[in-house]
Amino acid sequence: MRFNLSILALLMTLGSFAQQEVVDFDAVDSLYREDQFYFNFTYNNLRKTPDGFKQNKFSPGIAVGFLRDMPINKNRTWSVAAGLGYSLAVYNQNLVIENTIGTNSYQVIGSDITNYSKDKLSLHFVDLPVEIRWRNSTPETHKFWRVYTGLKMSYLFYNQYKLVSADTTIKSSNNKDLNKLHYGIYLAVGYNTWNIYTYYGMNSLFKSSAKIDGQSIELSTVNFGLMFYIL
């Protein structure tokens, strides 16, 4: 009997604690973090192009990743963020890359040659973005203005080239003349879902060893597009 009474008393005590510790799921989170997952879609434009070089069709880029938001003021309108992501950059253009016994040669397709249907370079990166953030967000709403700017370091882990013409098909991958490490600055500005995004590459896609007629290929990229953030 005493054992049964002890069990009953214990259950009543636990029940009283459970009633007192009800979680309020509608409470405002004053320690919120913003915009920790991202996705962007861009048009990739090449600059410092050699004579006769041109882009054709559309050169797209996509990027996805995670950024750890770390507010630095009481109102949480300023923060820094660092993260990890993946990006793919595709360039449709008229630069021919041929590999002969492990050595690459480069030439620009002349305007008189029109019988090729594809000339595409695809670059796959691991990205390490670090940024400073301003937003006028509050704990009650996720609709706000934002200005985010930062530096992105990118490591090229795979690349592929493909040329398709009426006469031949050329394929190659892991071109050693491409720089492995890339870096640039970027800016994302917008309200709520829609954010304008631009990235300015600060170094060349190719190493100085890649040449056309004795001149180094100094192609670098400027990307324009849209950025989307998810909590």
PDB file of C-alpha atoms in Angstrom:
ATOM      1  CA  MET A   1       0.000   0.000   0.000  1.00  0.00           C
ATOM      2  CA  ARG A   2       2.766   2.424   0.918  1.00  0.00           C
ATOM      3  CA  PHE A   3       4.483   1.670  -2.433  1.00  0.00           C
ATOM      4  CA  ASN A   4       1.293   2.440  -4.383  1.00  0.00           C
ATOM      5  CA  LEU A   5       0.802   5.702  -2.500  1.00  0.00           C
ATOM      6  CA  SER A   6       4.403   6.727  -3.289  1.00  0.00           C
ATOM      7  CA  ILE A   7       3.886   6.070  -7.013  1.00  0.00           C
ATOM      8  CA  LEU A   8       0.665   8.124  -6.954  1.00  0.00           C
ATOM      9  CA  ALA A   9       2.403  11.031  -5.255  1.00  0.00           C
ATOM     10  CA  LEU A  10       5.240  10.955  -7.795  1.00  0.00           C
ATOM     11  CA  LEU A  11       2.836  10.997 -10.748  1.00  0.00           C
ATOM     12  CA  MET A  12       0.913  13.942  -9.257  1.00  0.00           C
ATOM     13  CA  THR A  13       4.174  15.869  -8.774  1.00  0.00           C
ATOM     14  CA  LEU A  14       5.299  15.257 -12.374  1.00  0.00           C
ATOM     15  CA  GLY A  15       1.876  16.285 -13.626  1.00  0.00           C
ATOM     16  CA  SER A  16       2.060  19.591 -11.755  1.00  0.00           C
ATOM     17  CA  PHE A  17       5.515  20.327 -13.263  1.00  0.00           C
ATOM     18  CA  ALA A  18       4.256  19.494 -16.764  1.00  0.00           C
ATOM     19  CA  GLN A  19       1.372  21.923 -16.342  1.00  0.00           C
ATOM     20  CA  GLN A  20       3.718  24.696 -15.218  1.00  0.00           C
ATOM     21  CA  GLU A  21       6.218  24.198 -18.100  1.00  0.00           C
ATOM     22  CA  VAL A  22       3.915  24.634 -21.082  1.00  0.00           C
ATOM     23  CA  VAL A  23       5.894  25.825 -24.137  1.00  0.00           C
ATOM     24  CA  ASP A  24       4.519  28.927 -25.851  1.00  0.00           C
ATOM     25  CA  PHE A  25       5.164  28.264 -29.533  1.00  0.00           C
ATOM     26  CA  ASP A  26       3.821  31.719 -30.500  1.00  0.00           C
ATOM     27  CA  ALA A  27       6.355  33.602 -28.370  1.00  0.00           C
ATOM     28  CA  VAL A  28       8.564  36.129 -30.189  1.00  0.00           C
ATOM     29  CA  ASP A  29      12.124  34.894 -30.704  1.00  0.00           C
ATOM     30  CA  SER A  30      14.301  37.881 -29.806  1.00  0.00           C
ATOM     31  CA  LEU A  31      17.458  35.883 -30.627  1.00  0.00           C
ATOM     32  CA  TYR A  32      16.477  35.050 -34.196  1.00  0.00           C
ATOM     33  CA  ARG A  33      18.918  34.548 -37.077  1.00  0.00           C
ATOM     34  CA  GLU A  34      18.210  35.480 -40.702  1.00  0.00           C
ATOM     35  CA  ASP A  35      18.852  34.118 -44.187  1.00  0.00           C
ATOM     36  CA  GLN A  36      20.972  31.073 -43.473  1.00  0.00           C
ATOM     37  CA  PHE A  37      20.325  29.121 -46.704  1.00  0.00           C
ATOM     38  CA  TYR A  38      20.774  30.715 -50.128  1.00  0.00           C
ATOM     39  CA  PHE A  39      20.250  30.027 -53.822  1.00  0.00           C
ATOM     40  CA  ASN A  40      21.214  32.240 -56.745  1.00  0.00           C
ATOM     41  CA  PHE A  41      20.887  32.197 -60.501  1.00  0.00           C
ATOM     42  CA  THR A  42      23.143  34.357 -62.675  1.00  0.00           C
ATOM     43  CA  TYR A  43      24.245  35.355 -66.152  1.00  0.00           C
ATOM     44  CA  ASN A  44      28.026  34.980 -66.427  1.00  0.00           C
ATOM     45  CA  ASN A  45      29.797  37.651 -68.453  1.00  0.00           C
ATOM     46  CA  LEU A  46      33.485  37.376 -69.363  1.00  0.00           C
ATOM     47  CA  ARG A  47      35.791  40.399 -69.507  1.00  0.00           C
ATOM     48  CA  LYS A  48      39.407  40.969 -70.612  1.00  0.00           C
ATOM     49  CA  THR A  49      38.629  38.943 -73.712  1.00  0.00           C
ATOM     50  CA  PRO A  50      41.166  38.269 -76.498  1.00  0.00           C
ATOM     51  CA  ASP A  51      40.646  39.586 -80.041  1.00  0.00           C
ATOM     52  CA  GLY A  52      37.756  37.887 -81.826  1.00  0.00           C
ATOM     53  CA  PHE A  53      36.418  36.287 -78.644  1.00  0.00           C
ATOM     54  CA  LYS A  54      32.678  36.376 -78.045  1.00  0.00           C
ATOM     55  CA  GLN A  55      30.069  34.672 -75.923  1.00  0.00           C
ATOM     56  CA  ASN A  56      27.134  33.027 -77.628  1.00  0.00           C
ATOM     57  CA  LYS A  57      23.829  31.719 -76.357  1.00  0.00           C
ATOM     58  CA  PHE A  58      23.274  32.152 -72.612  1.00  0.00           C
ATOM     59  CA  SER A  59      26.018  31.514 -70.045  1.00  0.00           C
ATOM     60  CA  PRO A  60      24.239  30.543 -66.806  1.00  0.00           C
ATOM     61  CA  GLY A  61      25.408  30.045 -63.251  1.00  0.00           C
ATOM     62  CA  ILE A  62      23.794  28.596 -60.142  1.00  0.00           C
ATOM     63  CA  ALA A  63      24.905  28.493 -56.509  1.00  0.00           C
ATOM     64  CA  VAL A  64      23.483  26.976 -53.318  1.00  0.00           C
ATOM     65  CA  GLY A  65      24.796  26.935 -49.775  1.00  0.00           C
ATOM     66  CA  PHE A  66      24.549  27.715 -46.093  1.00  0.00           C
ATOM     67  CA  LEU A  67      25.651  30.867 -44.244  1.00  0.00           C
ATOM     68  CA  ARG A  68      25.811  31.046 -40.442  1.00  0.00           C
ATOM     69  CA  ASP A  69      24.199  34.348 -39.444  1.00  0.00           C
ATOM     70  CA  MET A  70      25.904  35.980 -36.414  1.00  0.00           C
ATOM     71  CA  PRO A  71      24.236  39.263 -35.291  1.00  0.00           C
ATOM     72  CA  ILE A  72      26.604  41.832 -33.783  1.00  0.00           C
ATOM     73  CA  ASN A  73      24.237  44.493 -32.382  1.00  0.00           C
ATOM     74  CA  LYS A  74      21.334  44.410 -29.930  1.00  0.00           C
ATOM     75  CA  ASN A  75      18.632  45.001 -32.561  1.00  0.00           C
ATOM     76  CA  ARG A  76      20.169  42.270 -34.750  1.00  0.00           C
ATOM     77  CA  THR A  77      20.085  44.543 -37.798  1.00  0.00           C
ATOM     78  CA  TRP A  78      23.837  44.125 -38.332  1.00  0.00           C
ATOM     79  CA  SER A  79      25.569  40.785 -38.580  1.00  0.00           C
ATOM     80  CA  VAL A  80      28.446  38.879 -40.109  1.00  0.00           C
ATOM     81  CA  ALA A  81      28.043  35.535 -41.832  1.00  0.00           C
ATOM     82  CA  ALA A  82      30.355  32.801 -43.055  1.00  0.00           C
ATOM     83  CA  GLY A  83      29.435  29.638 -44.868  1.00  0.00           C
ATOM     84  CA  LEU A  84      29.950  26.881 -47.369  1.00  0.00           C
ATOM     85  CA  GLY A  85      28.394  26.329 -50.782  1.00  0.00           C
ATOM     86  CA  TYR A  86      28.540  24.852 -54.271  1.00  0.00           C
ATOM     87  CA  SER A  87      28.412  26.724 -57.576  1.00  0.00           C
ATOM     88  CA  LEU A  88      28.354  25.853 -61.263  1.00  0.00           C
ATOM     89  CA  ALA A  89      29.471  28.360 -63.909  1.00  0.00           C
ATOM     90  CA  VAL A  90      28.849  27.649 -67.596  1.00  0.00           C
ATOM     91  CA  TYR A  91      30.416  29.696 -70.404  1.00  0.00           C
ATOM     92  CA  ASN A  92      29.167  29.340 -73.973  1.00  0.00           C
ATOM     93  CA  GLN A  93      31.745  31.006 -76.205  1.00  0.00           C
ATOM     94  CA  ASN A  94      34.014  30.578 -79.227  1.00  0.00           C
ATOM     95  CA  LEU A  95      37.313  29.583 -77.604  1.00  0.00           C
ATOM     96  CA  VAL A  96      38.538  26.192 -78.837  1.00  0.00           C
ATOM     97  CA  ILE A  97      40.555  24.085 -76.382  1.00  0.00           C
ATOM     98  CA  GLU A  98      42.413  21.106 -77.876  1.00  0.00           C
ATOM     99  CA  ASN A  99      44.522  18.660 -75.904  1.00  0.00           C
ATOM    100  CA  THR A 100      47.404  16.888 -77.646  1.00  0.00           C
ATOM    101  CA  ILE A 101      49.524  14.475 -75.613  1.00  0.00           C
ATOM    102  CA  GLY A 102      48.751  16.303 -72.373  1.00  0.00           C
ATOM    103  CA  THR A 103      49.331  19.801 -73.774  1.00  0.00           C
ATOM    104  CA  ASN A 104      46.484  22.260 -74.350  1.00  0.00           C
ATOM    105  CA  SER A 105      46.297  24.651 -77.281  1.00  0.00           C
ATOM    106  CA  TYR A 106      43.866  27.538 -77.623  1.00  0.00           C
ATOM    107  CA  GLN A 107      42.399  29.458 -80.530  1.00  0.00           C
ATOM    108  CA  VAL A 108      39.405  31.658 -81.199  1.00  0.00           C
ATOM    109  CA  ILE A 109      36.936  30.466 -83.831  1.00  0.00           C
ATOM    110  CA  GLY A 110      36.777  33.046 -86.600  1.00  0.00           C
ATOM    111  CA  SER A 111      33.525  34.750 -87.577  1.00  0.00           C
ATOM    112  CA  ASP A 112      33.688  32.948 -90.932  1.00  0.00           C
ATOM    113  CA  ILE A 113      33.208  29.560 -89.209  1.00  0.00           C
ATOM    114  CA  THR A 114      29.593  28.976 -88.212  1.00  0.00           C
ATOM    115  CA  ASN A 115      29.234  25.201 -88.411  1.00  0.00           C
ATOM    116  CA  TYR A 116      29.648  24.520 -84.673  1.00  0.00           C
ATOM    117  CA  SER A 117      26.611  24.010 -82.449  1.00  0.00           C
ATOM    118  CA  LYS A 118      28.260  23.974 -79.030  1.00  0.00           C
ATOM    119  CA  ASP A 119      31.434  25.385 -77.477  1.00  0.00           C
ATOM    120  CA  LYS A 120      30.983  25.172 -73.717  1.00  0.00           C
ATOM    121  CA  LEU A 121      33.222  25.357 -70.644  1.00  0.00           C
ATOM    122  CA  SER A 122      31.669  24.183 -67.335  1.00  0.00           C
ATOM    123  CA  LEU A 123      33.308  24.945 -63.983  1.00  0.00           C
ATOM    124  CA  HIS A 124      32.339  23.359 -60.630  1.00  0.00           C
ATOM    125  CA  PHE A 125      33.354  25.103 -57.384  1.00  0.00           C
ATOM    126  CA  VAL A 126      33.285  24.730 -53.621  1.00  0.00           C
ATOM    127  CA  ASP A 127      32.575  28.225 -52.256  1.00  0.00           C
ATOM    128  CA  LEU A 128      33.580  29.874 -48.969  1.00  0.00           C
ATOM    129  CA  PRO A 129      31.637  33.169 -48.653  1.00  0.00           C
ATOM    130  CA  VAL A 130      32.186  35.681 -45.822  1.00  0.00           C
ATOM    131  CA  GLU A 131      29.925  38.726 -45.661  1.00  0.00           C
ATOM    132  CA  ILE A 132      28.764  41.762 -43.696  1.00  0.00           C
ATOM    133  CA  ARG A 133      24.980  42.150 -43.457  1.00  0.00           C
ATOM    134  CA  TRP A 134      22.552  44.994 -42.825  1.00  0.00           C
ATOM    135  CA  ARG A 135      18.771  44.487 -42.717  1.00  0.00           C
ATOM    136  CA  ASN A 136      15.837  46.253 -41.057  1.00  0.00           C
ATOM    137  CA  SER A 137      14.282  43.000 -39.870  1.00  0.00           C
ATOM    138  CA  THR A 138      12.319  42.451 -36.653  1.00  0.00           C
ATOM    139  CA  PRO A 139      11.374  39.281 -34.744  1.00  0.00           C
ATOM    140  CA  GLU A 140       7.764  39.639 -35.951  1.00  0.00           C
ATOM    141  CA  THR A 141       8.277  39.695 -39.735  1.00  0.00           C
ATOM    142  CA  HIS A 142      10.472  38.140 -42.395  1.00  0.00           C
ATOM    143  CA  LYS A 143       9.736  40.871 -44.963  1.00  0.00           C
ATOM    144  CA  PHE A 144      12.495  43.467 -44.851  1.00  0.00           C
ATOM    145  CA  TRP A 145      15.139  45.335 -46.831  1.00  0.00           C
ATOM    146  CA  ARG A 146      18.657  43.890 -46.913  1.00  0.00           C
ATOM    147  CA  VAL A 147      22.120  44.872 -48.132  1.00  0.00           C
ATOM    148  CA  TYR A 148      24.683  42.063 -47.913  1.00  0.00           C
ATOM    149  CA  THR A 149      28.232  42.345 -49.241  1.00  0.00           C
ATOM    150  CA  GLY A 150      31.297  40.183 -48.914  1.00  0.00           C
ATOM    151  CA  LEU A 151      34.198  38.185 -50.287  1.00  0.00           C
ATOM    152  CA  LYS A 152      33.877  34.737 -51.843  1.00  0.00           C
ATOM    153  CA  MET A 153      36.745  32.277 -52.166  1.00  0.00           C
ATOM    154  CA  SER A 154      36.106  29.419 -54.598  1.00  0.00           C
ATOM    155  CA  TYR A 155      37.996  26.192 -55.218  1.00  0.00           C
ATOM    156  CA  LEU A 156      37.650  24.645 -58.678  1.00  0.00           C
ATOM    157  CA  PHE A 157      37.310  20.899 -58.118  1.00  0.00           C
ATOM    158  CA  TYR A 158      36.118  19.836 -61.590  1.00  0.00           C
ATOM    159  CA  ASN A 159      35.916  21.352 -65.080  1.00  0.00           C
ATOM    160  CA  GLN A 160      34.694  20.078 -68.415  1.00  0.00           C
ATOM    161  CA  TYR A 161      34.968  21.382 -71.969  1.00  0.00           C
ATOM    162  CA  LYS A 162      32.939  20.321 -75.020  1.00  0.00           C
ATOM    163  CA  LEU A 163      32.951  21.446 -78.655  1.00  0.00           C
ATOM    164  CA  VAL A 164      30.437  20.050 -81.139  1.00  0.00           C
ATOM    165  CA  SER A 165      30.725  20.947 -84.820  1.00  0.00           C
ATOM    166  CA  ALA A 166      29.661  19.477 -88.141  1.00  0.00           C
ATOM    167  CA  ASP A 167      33.101  17.892 -88.519  1.00  0.00           C
ATOM    168  CA  THR A 168      34.128  16.804 -85.030  1.00  0.00           C
ATOM    169  CA  THR A 169      33.408  16.587 -81.315  1.00  0.00           C
ATOM    170  CA  ILE A 170      36.062  17.565 -78.780  1.00  0.00           C
ATOM    171  CA  LYS A 171      35.749  16.699 -75.080  1.00  0.00           C
ATOM    172  CA  SER A 172      38.163  17.239 -72.215  1.00  0.00           C
ATOM    173  CA  SER A 173      38.091  17.588 -68.438  1.00  0.00           C
ATOM    174  CA  ASN A 174      40.274  18.728 -65.546  1.00  0.00           C
ATOM    175  CA  ASN A 175      42.201  21.267 -67.609  1.00  0.00           C
ATOM    176  CA  LYS A 176      45.359  22.016 -65.594  1.00  0.00           C
ATOM    177  CA  ASP A 177      45.655  25.469 -67.195  1.00  0.00           C
ATOM    178  CA  LEU A 178      42.646  26.680 -65.202  1.00  0.00           C
ATOM    179  CA  ASN A 179      43.305  28.331 -61.849  1.00  0.00           C
ATOM    180  CA  LYS A 180      42.161  26.212 -58.908  1.00  0.00           C
ATOM    181  CA  LEU A 181      41.623  29.136 -56.538  1.00  0.00           C
ATOM    182  CA  HIS A 182      39.278  31.980 -57.464  1.00  0.00           C
ATOM    183  CA  TYR A 183      38.174  34.973 -55.440  1.00  0.00           C
ATOM    184  CA  GLY A 184      35.942  37.996 -55.843  1.00  0.00           C
ATOM    185  CA  ILE A 185      33.578  40.440 -54.160  1.00  0.00           C
ATOM    186  CA  TYR A 186      29.791  40.362 -54.307  1.00  0.00           C
ATOM    187  CA  LEU A 187      26.702  42.348 -53.363  1.00  0.00           C
ATOM    188  CA  ALA A 188      23.083  41.308 -52.752  1.00  0.00           C
ATOM    189  CA  VAL A 189      20.425  44.025 -52.377  1.00  0.00           C
ATOM    190  CA  GLY A 190      16.679  43.571 -52.177  1.00  0.00           C
ATOM    191  CA  TYR A 191      13.417  43.296 -50.305  1.00  0.00           C
ATOM    192  CA  ASN A 192      11.750  40.116 -49.071  1.00  0.00           C
ATOM    193  CA  THR A 193      12.099  37.359 -51.700  1.00  0.00           C
ATOM    194  CA  TRP A 194      13.667  39.306 -54.574  1.00  0.00           C
ATOM    195  CA  ASN A 195      17.308  40.342 -54.339  1.00  0.00           C
ATOM    196  CA  ILE A 196      19.612  41.627 -57.065  1.00  0.00           C
ATOM    197  CA  TYR A 197      22.998  39.903 -56.984  1.00  0.00           C
ATOM    198  CA  THR A 198      26.316  40.724 -58.638  1.00  0.00           C
ATOM    199  CA  TYR A 199      29.765  39.121 -58.353  1.00  0.00           C
ATOM    200  CA  TYR A 200      33.055  40.582 -59.596  1.00  0.00           C
ATOM    201  CA  GLY A 201      35.876  38.072 -60.106  1.00  0.00           C
ATOM    202  CA  MET A 202      39.256  39.480 -59.125  1.00  0.00           C
ATOM    203  CA  ASN A 203      41.558  36.954 -60.764  1.00  0.00           C
ATOM    204  CA  SER A 204      41.813  35.198 -64.120  1.00  0.00           C
ATOM    205  CA  LEU A 205      40.082  31.927 -64.914  1.00  0.00           C
ATOM    206  CA  PHE A 206      43.264  30.687 -66.609  1.00  0.00           C
ATOM    207  CA  LYS A 207      46.879  30.487 -65.488  1.00  0.00           C
ATOM    208  CA  SER A 208      49.437  32.573 -67.351  1.00  0.00           C
ATOM    209  CA  SER A 209      50.581  29.402 -69.130  1.00  0.00           C
ATOM    210  CA  ALA A 210      47.382  29.394 -71.244  1.00  0.00           C
ATOM    211  CA  LYS A 211      48.117  31.487 -74.341  1.00  0.00           C
ATOM    212  CA  ILE A 212      46.709  32.463 -77.727  1.00  0.00           C
ATOM    213  CA  ASP A 213      49.388  33.424 -80.230  1.00  0.00           C
ATOM    214  CA  GLY A 214      51.857  33.978 -77.396  1.00  0.00           C
ATOM    215  CA  GLN A 215      49.476  36.159 -75.347  1.00  0.00           C
ATOM    216  CA  SER A 216      48.177  34.968 -71.974  1.00  0.00           C
ATOM    217  CA  ILE A 217      44.426  34.396 -71.675  1.00  0.00           C
ATOM    218  CA  GLU A 218      43.274  36.808 -68.953  1.00  0.00           C
ATOM    219  CA  LEU A 219      39.549  36.041 -68.926  1.00  0.00           C
ATOM    220  CA  SER A 220      37.754  36.951 -65.703  1.00  0.00           C
ATOM    221  CA  THR A 221      34.075  36.936 -64.834  1.00  0.00           C
ATOM    222  CA  VAL A 222      31.366  39.369 -63.775  1.00  0.00           C
ATOM    223  CA  ASN A 223      28.051  37.748 -62.850  1.00  0.00           C
ATOM    224  CA  PHE A 224      24.588  39.331 -62.609  1.00  0.00           C
ATOM    225  CA  GLY A 225      21.422  37.701 -61.349  1.00  0.00           C
ATOM    226  CA  LEU A 226      19.011  37.036 -58.503  1.00  0.00           C
ATOM    227  CA  MET A 227      19.631  35.808 -54.965  1.00  0.00           C
ATOM    228  CA  PHE A 228      17.041  33.989 -52.845  1.00  0.00           C
ATOM    229  CA  TYR A 229      17.360  33.443 -49.089  1.00  0.00           C
ATOM    230  CA  ILE A 230      15.687  30.869 -46.859  1.00  0.00           C
ATOM    231  CA  LEU A 231      15.709  30.912 -43.059  1.00  0.00           C
TER     232      LEU A 231
END
